[in-house]
CSV table of C-alpha atoms in Angstrom, one decimal:
chain,number,residue,atom,x,y,z
A,1,MET,CA,-7.2,-12.6,-13.1
A,2,THR,CA,-9.9,-13.4,-10.6
A,3,GLY,CA,-9.0,-13.6,-6.9
A,4,THR,CA,-9.9,-16.5,-4.8
A,5,GLY,CA,-10.6,-16.8,-1.1
A,6,ASN,CA,-12.1,-14.2,1.1
A,7,ALA,CA,-10.8,-14.8,4.6
A,8,PRO,CA,-8.3,-11.9,4.7
A,9,GLN,CA,-11.1,-9.6,3.5
A,10,GLN,CA,-12.7,-10.0,6.9
A,11,LEU,CA,-10.0,-7.6,8.1
A,12,LEU,CA,-11.6,-4.8,6.3
A,13,SER,CA,-13.6,-2.5,8.6
A,14,PRO,CA,-17.3,-2.1,7.8
A,15,LEU,CA,-16.6,1.3,6.5
A,16,GLN,CA,-13.7,0.2,4.3
A,17,ARG,CA,-15.8,-2.7,2.9
A,18,ARG,CA,-18.8,-0.5,2.2
A,19,THR,CA,-16.8,2.3,0.6
A,20,LEU,CA,-14.9,-0.1,-1.7
A,21,ARG,CA,-17.9,-2.0,-2.8
A,22,ARG,CA,-19.9,1.0,-3.6
A,23,LEU,CA,-17.1,2.8,-5.4
A,24,PHE,CA,-16.3,-0.2,-7.7
A,25,ALA,CA,-20.0,-1.2,-8.2
A,26,ASP,CA,-21.6,2.1,-8.8
A,27,TYR,CA,-19.1,4.3,-10.5
A,28,ARG,CA,-17.6,3.4,-13.9
A,29,GLU,CA,-14.9,6.1,-13.3
A,30,LEU,CA,-13.4,3.6,-10.8
A,31,GLN,CA,-12.7,1.2,-13.6
A,32,ALA,CA,-9.5,3.1,-14.1
A,33,PHE,CA,-8.4,2.5,-10.5
A,34,PHE,CA,-7.1,-0.4,-8.4
A,35,LEU,CA,-6.6,-0.9,-4.7
A,36,THR,CA,-3.0,-1.1,-3.7
A,37,GLY,CA,-0.7,-0.6,-0.7
A,38,GLY,CA,-0.9,-2.2,2.7
A,39,THR,CA,-4.6,-2.6,2.8
A,40,ALA,CA,-4.5,-4.6,-0.5
A,41,LEU,CA,-1.6,-6.7,0.7
A,42,ALA,CA,-3.2,-7.5,4.1
A,43,CYS,CA,-6.9,-7.7,3.4
A,44,PHE,CA,-6.8,-9.5,0.0
A,45,TYR,CA,-3.6,-11.6,0.2
A,46,PHE,CA,-1.8,-12.4,3.4
A,47,GLY,CA,-4.0,-11.3,6.3
A,48,HIS,CA,-1.0,-10.3,8.4
A,49,ARG,CA,-2.2,-7.0,9.8
A,50,ARG,CA,-5.0,-4.5,10.0
A,51,SER,CA,-5.0,-1.3,7.9
A,52,ASP,CA,-7.2,1.8,8.4
A,53,ASP,CA,-7.0,3.4,4.9
A,54,LEU,CA,-7.6,2.8,1.2
A,55,ASP,CA,-5.1,3.6,-1.5
A,56,LEU,CA,-6.5,3.7,-5.0
A,57,PHE,CA,-4.1,4.2,-7.8
A,58,THR,CA,-4.5,4.8,-11.5
A,59,VAL,CA,-2.2,5.0,-14.5
A,60,ALA,CA,-4.9,6.6,-16.7
A,61,PRO,CA,-4.3,10.3,-17.6
A,62,GLU,CA,-6.7,12.7,-16.1
A,63,ALA,CA,-8.6,10.0,-14.2
A,64,LEU,CA,-8.3,12.1,-11.0
A,65,LEU,CA,-10.4,14.8,-12.4
A,66,THR,CA,-13.6,12.9,-11.9
A,67,ILE,CA,-12.9,11.9,-8.3
A,68,PRO,CA,-14.3,14.9,-6.4
A,69,SER,CA,-17.7,14.5,-7.9
A,70,VAL,CA,-17.6,10.7,-7.4
A,71,MET,CA,-16.8,11.1,-3.7
A,72,ALA,CA,-19.4,13.8,-3.2
A,73,ASP,CA,-22.0,11.6,-4.8
A,74,LEU,CA,-20.9,8.6,-2.6
A,75,GLY,CA,-21.4,10.7,0.5
A,76,GLU,CA,-24.9,11.8,-0.5
A,77,ARG,CA,-26.0,8.3,-1.5
A,78,GLU,CA,-24.6,6.5,1.5
A,79,GLY,CA,-25.2,9.1,4.1
A,80,LEU,CA,-21.5,9.5,4.8
A,81,THR,CA,-19.5,12.5,5.7
A,82,VAL,CA,-16.9,13.1,3.0
A,83,GLU,CA,-14.2,15.8,3.4
A,84,ARG,CA,-11.5,16.5,0.9
A,85,SER,CA,-8.3,16.9,3.0
A,86,ARG,CA,-5.6,17.1,0.3
A,87,ASP,CA,-5.8,18.2,-3.3
A,88,PHE,CA,-2.7,18.0,-5.5
A,89,THR,CA,-2.1,17.4,-9.2
A,90,PHE,CA,-1.2,13.7,-8.7
A,91,MET,CA,-3.1,12.9,-5.5
A,92,GLN,CA,-6.4,13.6,-3.8
A,93,GLN,CA,-7.2,12.6,-0.2
A,94,PHE,CA,-10.6,12.3,1.4
A,95,LEU,CA,-11.6,11.6,5.0
A,96,VAL,CA,-14.8,9.5,5.2
A,97,SER,CA,-16.8,9.0,8.3
A,98,ASP,CA,-20.2,7.5,9.2
A,99,PRO,CA,-22.3,9.9,11.3
A,100,ASN,CA,-24.5,7.0,12.3
A,101,ASP,CA,-21.5,5.2,13.8
A,102,PRO,CA,-19.5,7.8,15.7
A,103,THR,CA,-17.3,5.1,17.3
A,104,ALA,CA,-15.9,4.0,13.9
A,105,PRO,CA,-12.5,5.5,13.0
A,106,VAL,CA,-12.3,8.0,10.2
A,107,LEU,CA,-11.3,6.3,6.9
A,108,ARG,CA,-8.6,8.0,4.8
A,109,VAL,CA,-9.1,7.4,1.1
A,110,GLU,CA,-6.3,8.4,-1.3
A,111,PHE,CA,-6.6,8.5,-5.1
A,112,VAL,CA,-3.1,8.7,-6.8
A,113,GLN,CA,-1.9,9.1,-10.3
A,114,ASP,CA,0.8,6.5,-10.4
A,115,LEU,CA,3.7,5.8,-12.8
A,116,GLN,CA,3.2,3.9,-16.0
A,117,THR,CA,5.8,1.4,-14.8
A,118,GLN,CA,3.8,-1.5,-13.2
A,119,PHE,CA,4.5,-5.2,-12.6
A,120,GLY,CA,2.5,-8.3,-12.1
A,121,GLU,CA,-1.2,-8.9,-12.9
A,122,ARG,CA,-4.0,-7.2,-11.1
A,123,ARG,CA,-6.7,-9.4,-9.7
A,124,ASN,CA,-10.5,-9.0,-9.5
A,125,PHE,CA,-12.1,-9.8,-6.1
A,126,ASP,CA,-15.8,-9.7,-6.6
A,127,GLY,CA,-15.6,-6.6,-8.7
A,128,ILE,CA,-12.8,-4.9,-6.7
A,129,LEU,CA,-9.6,-4.6,-8.8
A,130,VAL,CA,-6.6,-5.3,-6.6
A,131,ASP,CA,-2.9,-4.7,-7.3
A,132,ASP,CA,-0.5,-7.6,-7.6
A,133,PRO,CA,1.7,-8.3,-4.5
A,134,ARG,CA,4.8,-8.1,-6.8
A,135,ASN,CA,3.9,-4.5,-7.7
A,136,ILE,CA,3.0,-3.6,-4.1
A,137,GLY,CA,6.4,-5.1,-3.2
A,138,SER,CA,8.4,-2.8,-5.4
A,139,ASN,CA,6.4,0.1,-4.1
A,140,LYS,CA,7.2,-0.9,-0.5
A,141,VAL,CA,10.9,-0.9,-1.4
A,142,CYS,CA,10.4,2.7,-2.6
A,143,ALA,CA,8.4,3.6,0.5
A,144,VAL,CA,11.1,2.4,2.8
A,145,LEU,CA,13.5,4.7,0.9
A,146,GLY,CA,11.1,7.7,1.2
A,147,ARG,CA,9.7,7.4,4.7
A,148,THR,CA,10.1,5.7,8.1
A,149,GLU,CA,6.8,4.0,8.9
A,150,PRO,CA,6.8,0.6,10.6
A,151,LYS,CA,4.0,-0.7,8.4
A,152,ASP,CA,6.2,-0.5,5.3
A,153,PHE,CA,9.0,-2.4,6.9
A,154,VAL,CA,6.6,-5.1,8.2
A,155,ASP,CA,4.9,-5.4,4.8
A,156,LEU,CA,8.3,-5.8,3.1
A,157,TYR,CA,9.3,-8.4,5.7
A,158,VAL,CA,6.1,-10.4,5.1
A,159,LEU,CA,6.5,-10.3,1.4
A,160,LEU,CA,10.0,-11.8,1.7
A,161,GLN,CA,8.7,-14.4,4.2
A,162,GLN,CA,6.0,-15.3,1.6
A,163,GLY,CA,8.7,-16.1,-0.9
A,164,TYR,CA,9.0,-13.0,-3.0
A,165,ASP,CA,12.5,-12.5,-4.2
A,166,PHE,CA,14.1,-9.3,-2.8
A,167,ASP,CA,16.5,-8.8,-5.8
A,168,GLU,CA,13.6,-8.9,-8.2
A,169,LEU,CA,11.6,-6.5,-6.1
A,170,PHE,CA,14.6,-4.2,-5.8
A,171,ALA,CA,15.3,-4.3,-9.5
A,172,GLU,CA,11.7,-3.4,-10.3
A,173,ALA,CA,11.7,-0.6,-7.7
A,174,ARG,CA,14.8,0.9,-9.3
A,175,GLN,CA,12.8,1.3,-12.5
A,176,LYS,CA,10.3,3.5,-10.6
A,177,ASP,CA,12.9,5.5,-8.5
A,178,GLY,CA,16.1,6.3,-10.2
A,179,GLY,CA,17.6,7.5,-6.9
A,180,LEU,CA,17.4,4.0,-5.3
A,181,THR,CA,20.8,2.4,-4.7
A,182,PRO,CA,21.8,-0.7,-2.6
A,183,PHE,CA,23.9,1.5,-0.3
A,184,LEU,CA,21.2,4.0,0.3
A,185,PHE,CA,18.5,1.4,0.8
A,186,ALA,CA,20.7,-0.5,3.3
A,187,ALA,CA,21.0,2.7,5.3
A,188,CYS,CA,17.3,3.2,5.2
A,189,LEU,CA,16.7,-0.4,6.4
A,190,ARG,CA,18.8,0.3,9.5
A,191,GLN,CA,16.1,2.7,10.7
A,192,VAL,CA,14.2,-0.5,11.8
A,193,THR,CA,16.3,-0.3,14.9
A,194,SER,CA,14.2,2.7,16.1
A,195,PHE,CA,11.0,0.8,16.1
A,196,SER,CA,9.7,-0.3,19.5
A,197,ARG,CA,6.4,-1.8,18.3
A,198,LEU,CA,4.7,-3.2,15.2
A,199,PRO,CA,1.5,-1.9,13.6
A,200,ASN,CA,-1.9,-3.5,14.4
A,201,MET,CA,-0.9,-7.1,13.7
A,202,VAL,CA,-2.9,-10.2,13.2
A,203,TRP,CA,0.0,-12.5,12.7
A,204,SER,CA,2.0,-13.2,15.8
A,205,LEU,CA,5.3,-11.4,14.9
A,206,ARG,CA,8.0,-10.1,17.3
A,207,VAL,CA,9.6,-6.7,16.5
A,208,GLU,CA,12.9,-8.4,17.4
A,209,ASP,CA,12.5,-10.9,14.5
A,210,VAL,CA,11.5,-8.3,12.0
A,211,ARG,CA,14.4,-6.1,13.0
A,212,ALA,CA,16.9,-9.0,12.8
A,213,SER,CA,15.7,-10.1,9.4
A,214,LEU,CA,15.9,-6.6,7.8
A,215,LEU,CA,19.2,-5.8,9.4
A,216,SER,CA,20.6,-9.0,8.0
A,217,LEU,CA,19.3,-7.9,4.6
A,218,ALA,CA,21.0,-4.6,5.0
A,219,ASP,CA,24.3,-6.3,5.8
A,220,ARG,CA,24.0,-8.5,2.8
A,221,LEU,CA,23.5,-5.5,0.5
A,222,LEU,CA,26.6,-3.8,1.9
A,223,GLU,CA,28.7,-7.0,1.5
A,224,ARG,CA,27.9,-7.0,-2.2
A,225,LEU,CA,29.4,-3.7,-3.0
A,226,ASN,CA,32.1,-1.2,-2.2
A,227,PRO,CA,30.2,1.6,-0.4
A,228,LEU,CA,32.7,4.3,-1.4
A,229,GLN,CA,32.2,3.3,-5.1
A,230,GLU,CA,28.4,3.1,-4.7
A,231,GLN,CA,28.2,6.7,-3.5
A,232,ARG,CA,30.0,8.2,-6.6
């Protein structure tokens, strides 16, 4: 599917835009990857916040093996400083900076070998392959379970406000993470009470409204089940 509209893409930083365009235009290895996560959600769909990283996922076996040479070549061609900061079997992280623009923040770029289980249809935005919000949504459910970062809670809140059905996202997330249960997820949602501020927002959202909405969702999840039975 081809994406339409480019207004949210204005939220990409110059370095994000430059890196994305060059990767997808100049390296056929990137045909196996797609942009996902909060940057995809904010900068290609909803425009609700700013994001300072790039998450590029693949389901192709061994696709990560080519990435170190791709990133090294990108740095040489574009005059960028590229440093590999993490190197794992299923994830490689790079820090990209522009020596000609020392005021620009360092860009974190992650390449991840993802699960084969995917949902929705990826979209092509001027040559950049971008994940479907539905698939990003199920990943955000898993992210809330695995870490406590305000951006994940905000992204989930925005997805629900945009009409995505929580039960569908949750059911699909359970196909990715077998440890996900309604009781456990409700407990994780309650961590929203510890947030005093939101990430770098474009939309005018109040932390109190996000908190109230997600706490209400947690309550609804608990009302549907017997917590003692769920923990068995």
